[in-house]
GROMACS .gro file of C-alpha atoms in nm:
model
  207
    1MET     CA    1   9.519  11.695  11.589
    2THR     CA    2   9.694  12.034  11.565
    3GLN     CA    3   9.635  12.259  11.864
    4VAL     CA    4   9.484  12.600  11.803
    5GLN     CA    5   9.738  12.873  11.875
    6ARG     CA    6   9.625  13.231  11.838
    7THR     CA    7   9.588  13.570  12.001
    8ILE     CA    8   9.238  13.707  12.056
    9LEU     CA    9   9.132  14.066  12.116
   10GLY     CA   10   8.828  14.130  12.336
   11ILE     CA   11   8.641  14.461  12.321
   12ASP     CA   12   8.381  14.605  12.559
   13PRO     CA   13   8.275  14.923  12.374
   14GLY     CA   14   8.174  15.247  12.539
   15LEU     CA   15   8.208  15.612  12.448
   16ALA     CA   16   8.348  15.714  12.786
   17ASN     CA   17   8.538  15.387  12.844
   18THR     CA   18   8.617  15.117  12.590
   19GLY     CA   19   8.769  14.814  12.758
   20TRP     CA   20   9.014  14.590  12.574
   21GLY     CA   21   9.185  14.265  12.657
   22ILE     CA   22   9.432  14.034  12.484
   23VAL     CA   23   9.401  13.658  12.541
   24SER     CA   24   9.645  13.396  12.415
   25GLN     CA   25   9.502  13.055  12.328
   26CYS     CA   26   9.704  12.734  12.299
   27GLY     CA   27   9.463  12.445  12.257
   28ALA     CA   28   9.226  12.454  12.553
   29ARG     CA   29   9.463  12.670  12.759
   30LEU     CA   30   9.389  13.042  12.783
   31SER     CA   31   9.615  13.308  12.931
   32CYS     CA   32   9.595  13.684  12.968
   33VAL     CA   33   9.855  13.886  12.778
   34ALA     CA   34   9.740  14.242  12.852
   35TYR     CA   35   9.433  14.453  12.917
   36GLY     CA   36   9.334  14.814  12.962
   37CYS     CA   37   9.080  15.084  12.887
   38ILE     CA   38   9.053  15.366  12.633
   39SER     CA   39   8.890  15.664  12.805
   40THR     CA   40   8.753  15.982  12.649
   41SER     CA   41   8.630  16.303  12.811
   42LYS     CA   42   8.271  16.422  12.779
   43ASP     CA   43   8.411  16.771  12.722
   44THR     CA   44   8.579  16.657  12.399
   45PRO     CA   45   8.385  16.684  12.070
   46LEU     CA   46   8.223  16.356  11.969
   47ALA     CA   47   8.421  16.319  11.648
   48HIS     CA   48   8.750  16.351  11.838
   49ARG     CA   49   8.638  16.099  12.100
   50LEU     CA   50   8.560  15.846  11.829
   51MET     CA   51   8.889  15.920  11.655
   52LYS     CA   52   9.076  15.849  11.979
   53ILE     CA   53   8.901  15.513  12.022
   54HIS     CA   54   8.976  15.419  11.662
   55ARG     CA   55   9.341  15.523  11.672
   56GLN     CA   56   9.420  15.366  12.008
   57MET     CA   57   9.242  15.042  11.918
   58GLY     CA   58   9.447  15.036  11.599
   59ALA     CA   59   9.766  15.082  11.802
   60ILE     CA   60   9.668  14.794  12.034
   61ILE     CA   61   9.606  14.567  11.736
   62ALA     CA   62   9.940  14.666  11.581
   63ARG     CA   63  10.120  14.601  11.911
   64PHE     CA   64   9.976  14.257  11.994
   65GLU     CA   65   9.881  14.134  11.644
   66PRO     CA   66   9.562  13.941  11.731
   67MET     CA   67   9.411  13.713  11.469
   68CYS     CA   68   9.050  13.766  11.574
   69ALA     CA   69   8.830  13.973  11.803
   70GLY     CA   70   8.530  13.916  12.026
   71VAL     CA   71   8.313  14.227  12.055
   72GLU     CA   72   8.016  14.282  12.284
   73THR     CA   73   7.701  14.400  12.109
   74VAL     CA   74   7.497  14.700  12.222
   75TRP     CA   75   7.215  14.633  12.469
   76PHE     CA   76   6.922  14.870  12.419
   77GLY     CA   77   6.775  14.914  12.764
   78SER     CA   78   6.576  15.208  12.895
   79ASN     CA   79   6.859  15.455  12.826
   80THR     CA   80   6.857  15.475  12.447
   81GLN     CA   81   7.087  15.779  12.438
   82SER     CA   82   7.359  15.581  12.615
   83ALA     CA   83   7.301  15.286  12.381
   84PHE     CA   84   7.348  15.507  12.073
   85ALA     CA   85   7.672  15.649  12.216
   86THR     CA   86   7.798  15.296  12.285
   87GLY     CA   87   7.706  15.198  11.929
   88GLN     CA   88   7.916  15.483  11.791
   89ALA     CA   89   8.217  15.377  11.999
   90ARG     CA   90   8.165  15.019  11.890
   91GLY     CA   91   8.169  15.129  11.529
   92ALA     CA   92   8.500  15.311  11.574
   93ALA     CA   93   8.656  14.998  11.727
   94LEU     CA   94   8.515  14.772  11.455
   95VAL     CA   95   8.667  14.991  11.184
   96ALA     CA   96   9.008  14.944  11.348
   97CYS     CA   97   8.953  14.566  11.340
   98ALA     CA   98   8.843  14.575  10.976
   99GLU     CA   99   9.146  14.779  10.871
  100ARG     CA  100   9.366  14.490  10.989
  101ASP     CA  101   9.137  14.218  10.852
  102LEU     CA  102   9.056  14.061  11.189
  103GLN     CA  103   8.793  13.790  11.212
  104VAL     CA  104   8.523  13.943  11.434
  105GLY     CA  105   8.272  13.761  11.651
  106GLU     CA  106   7.987  13.971  11.794
  107PHE     CA  107   7.823  13.851  12.113
  108SER     CA  108   7.538  13.974  12.330
  109PRO     CA  109   7.594  14.029  12.704
  110SER     CA  110   7.395  13.714  12.780
  111GLN     CA  111   7.603  13.507  12.538
  112ILE     CA  112   7.922  13.626  12.705
  113LYS     CA  113   7.786  13.550  13.052
  114LEU     CA  114   7.678  13.204  12.939
  115ALA     CA  115   8.021  13.130  12.792
  116VAL     CA  116   8.217  13.250  13.095
  117VAL     CA  117   7.991  13.165  13.391
  118GLY     CA  118   7.752  12.907  13.250
  119THR     CA  119   7.435  13.115  13.278
  120GLY     CA  120   7.317  13.410  13.071
  121SER     CA  121   7.177  13.584  13.378
  122ALA     CA  122   7.503  13.594  13.575
  123GLU     CA  123   7.590  13.903  13.781
  124LYS     CA  124   7.884  14.127  13.694
  125ASP     CA  125   8.094  14.013  13.990
  126GLN     CA  126   8.041  13.649  13.888
  127VAL     CA  127   8.174  13.725  13.540
  128GLN     CA  128   8.477  13.903  13.684
  129TYR     CA  129   8.548  13.615  13.922
  130MET     CA  130   8.533  13.357  13.640
  131VAL     CA  131   8.755  13.570  13.415
  132ARG     CA  132   9.014  13.567  13.690
  133GLN     CA  133   8.980  13.188  13.733
  134LEU     CA  134   8.983  13.099  13.363
  135LEU     CA  135   9.287  13.315  13.290
  136ALA     CA  136   9.467  13.221  13.615
  137LEU     CA  137   9.509  13.584  13.723
  138GLU     CA  138   9.616  13.685  14.072
  139ASP     CA  139   9.352  13.958  14.092
  140ILE     CA  140   9.030  14.055  13.918
  141PRO     CA  141   9.115  14.283  13.623
  142HIS     CA  142   9.040  14.652  13.673
  143PRO     CA  143   8.867  14.856  13.557
  144ASP     CA  144   8.561  14.639  13.506
  145HIS     CA  145   8.549  14.742  13.138
  146ALA     CA  146   8.876  14.552  13.088
  147ALA     CA  147   8.738  14.246  13.267
  148ASP     CA  148   8.434  14.255  13.038
  149ALA     CA  149   8.661  14.278  12.734
  150LEU     CA  150   8.857  13.971  12.847
  151ALA     CA  151   8.524  13.791  12.891
  152ALA     CA  152   8.435  13.877  12.529
  153ALA     CA  153   8.766  13.727  12.413
  154ILE     CA  154   8.698  13.409  12.614
  155CYS     CA  155   8.350  13.393  12.461
  156PHE     CA  156   8.504  13.395  12.114
  157THR     CA  157   8.683  13.066  12.186
  158THR     CA  158   8.382  12.888  12.338
  159HIS     CA  159   8.121  13.024  12.098
  160GLU     CA  160   8.333  12.917  11.802
  161GLY     CA  161   8.334  12.563  11.939
  162PHE     CA  162   7.955  12.571  11.981
  163ALA     CA  163   7.917  12.695  11.624
  164ASP     CA  164   8.141  12.417  11.489
  165ARG     CA  165   7.940  12.154  11.675
  166ALA     CA  166   7.614  12.306  11.554
  167ARG     CA  167   7.736  12.294  11.193
  168SER     CA  168   7.845  11.932  11.240
  169ALA     CA  169   7.507  11.842  11.390
  170GLN     CA  170   7.327  12.010  11.100
  171ALA     CA  171   7.542  11.819  10.851
  172VAL     CA  172   7.468  11.488  11.025
  173GLY     CA  173   7.098  11.575  11.025
  174ARG     CA  174   7.103  11.648  10.651
  175ILE     CA  175   7.280  11.317  10.578
  176ALA     CA  176   7.028  11.125  10.788
  177SER     CA  177   6.742  11.302  10.611
  178LEU     CA  178   6.883  11.214  10.268
  179ARG     CA  179   6.921  10.850  10.370
  180GLN     CA  180   6.563  10.843  10.494
  181ASP     CA  181   6.441  10.993  10.166
  182ARG     CA  182   6.628  10.731   9.966
  183GLU     CA  183   6.486  10.450  10.179
  184SER     CA  184   6.129  10.578  10.138
  185CYS     CA  185   6.172  10.645   9.765
  186PRO     CA  186   6.364  10.348   9.611
  187THR     CA  187   6.501  10.391   9.264
  188ARG     CA  188   6.544  10.029   9.161
  189ALA     CA  189   6.470   9.958   8.793
  190ALA     CA  190   6.182   9.723   8.880
  191ASP     CA  191   6.005  10.004   9.071
  192VAL     CA  192   6.022  10.260   8.791
  193ALA     CA  193   5.776  10.229   8.504
  194PRO     CA  194   5.942  10.271   8.161
  195ALA     CA  195   5.843  10.573   7.956
  196ARG     CA  196   5.631  10.495   7.652
  197PHE     CA  197   5.676  10.680   7.324
  198SER     CA  198   5.487  10.668   6.996
  199VAL     CA  199   5.622  10.786   6.665
  200PRO     CA  200   5.366  10.963   6.443
  201SER     CA  201   5.384  10.959   6.067
  202SER     CA  202   5.575  11.288   6.063
  203GLY     CA  203   5.869  11.113   6.223
  204LYS     CA  204   5.875  11.339   6.532
  205GLU     CA  205   5.899  11.159   6.865
  206THR     CA  206   5.625  11.242   7.117
  207ALA     CA  207   5.559  11.126   7.475
   0.00000   0.00000   0.00000
């Protein structure tokens, strides 16, 4: 079996700080290539902040040439204003991914925690610790936005495997169901009554 070899971009969107991380995958082995954070000032007009996120994300993609991207979705908590701002930043980053035809996987915070730590209710420091362990880093990546982005990239690899297994399980289930249907509804000639036709005087065949 051919080993998967690819470069994955992870994105933790935010208007003030958008974390990014580049993970290299060779089979089951993952390694960190680079990570960082795109920061914008609250004193800058919104349109210019979004333009900066878009342009710098595009430059990162051009520099490291990832094949795919794992992006964290927006969590709508009590602060809806912050969630909307994060959604706008996320959109700017997604456009940069689309411009370079990247395969994008979108994951909720709980999905990322589950993939990296093993539980969807993990604490932030647990996620950072496991990112360090899984990527064999000497230190926990800083800022934490970059660590979250690396976690999103890791999630892309594990979630893709879960999806493949789910599709395989669904296919096996469909095959089993078809077999069961055939067994309960035999189509042998002896079990099927022949159709009877009569021919009226007009010569037209009727059932």
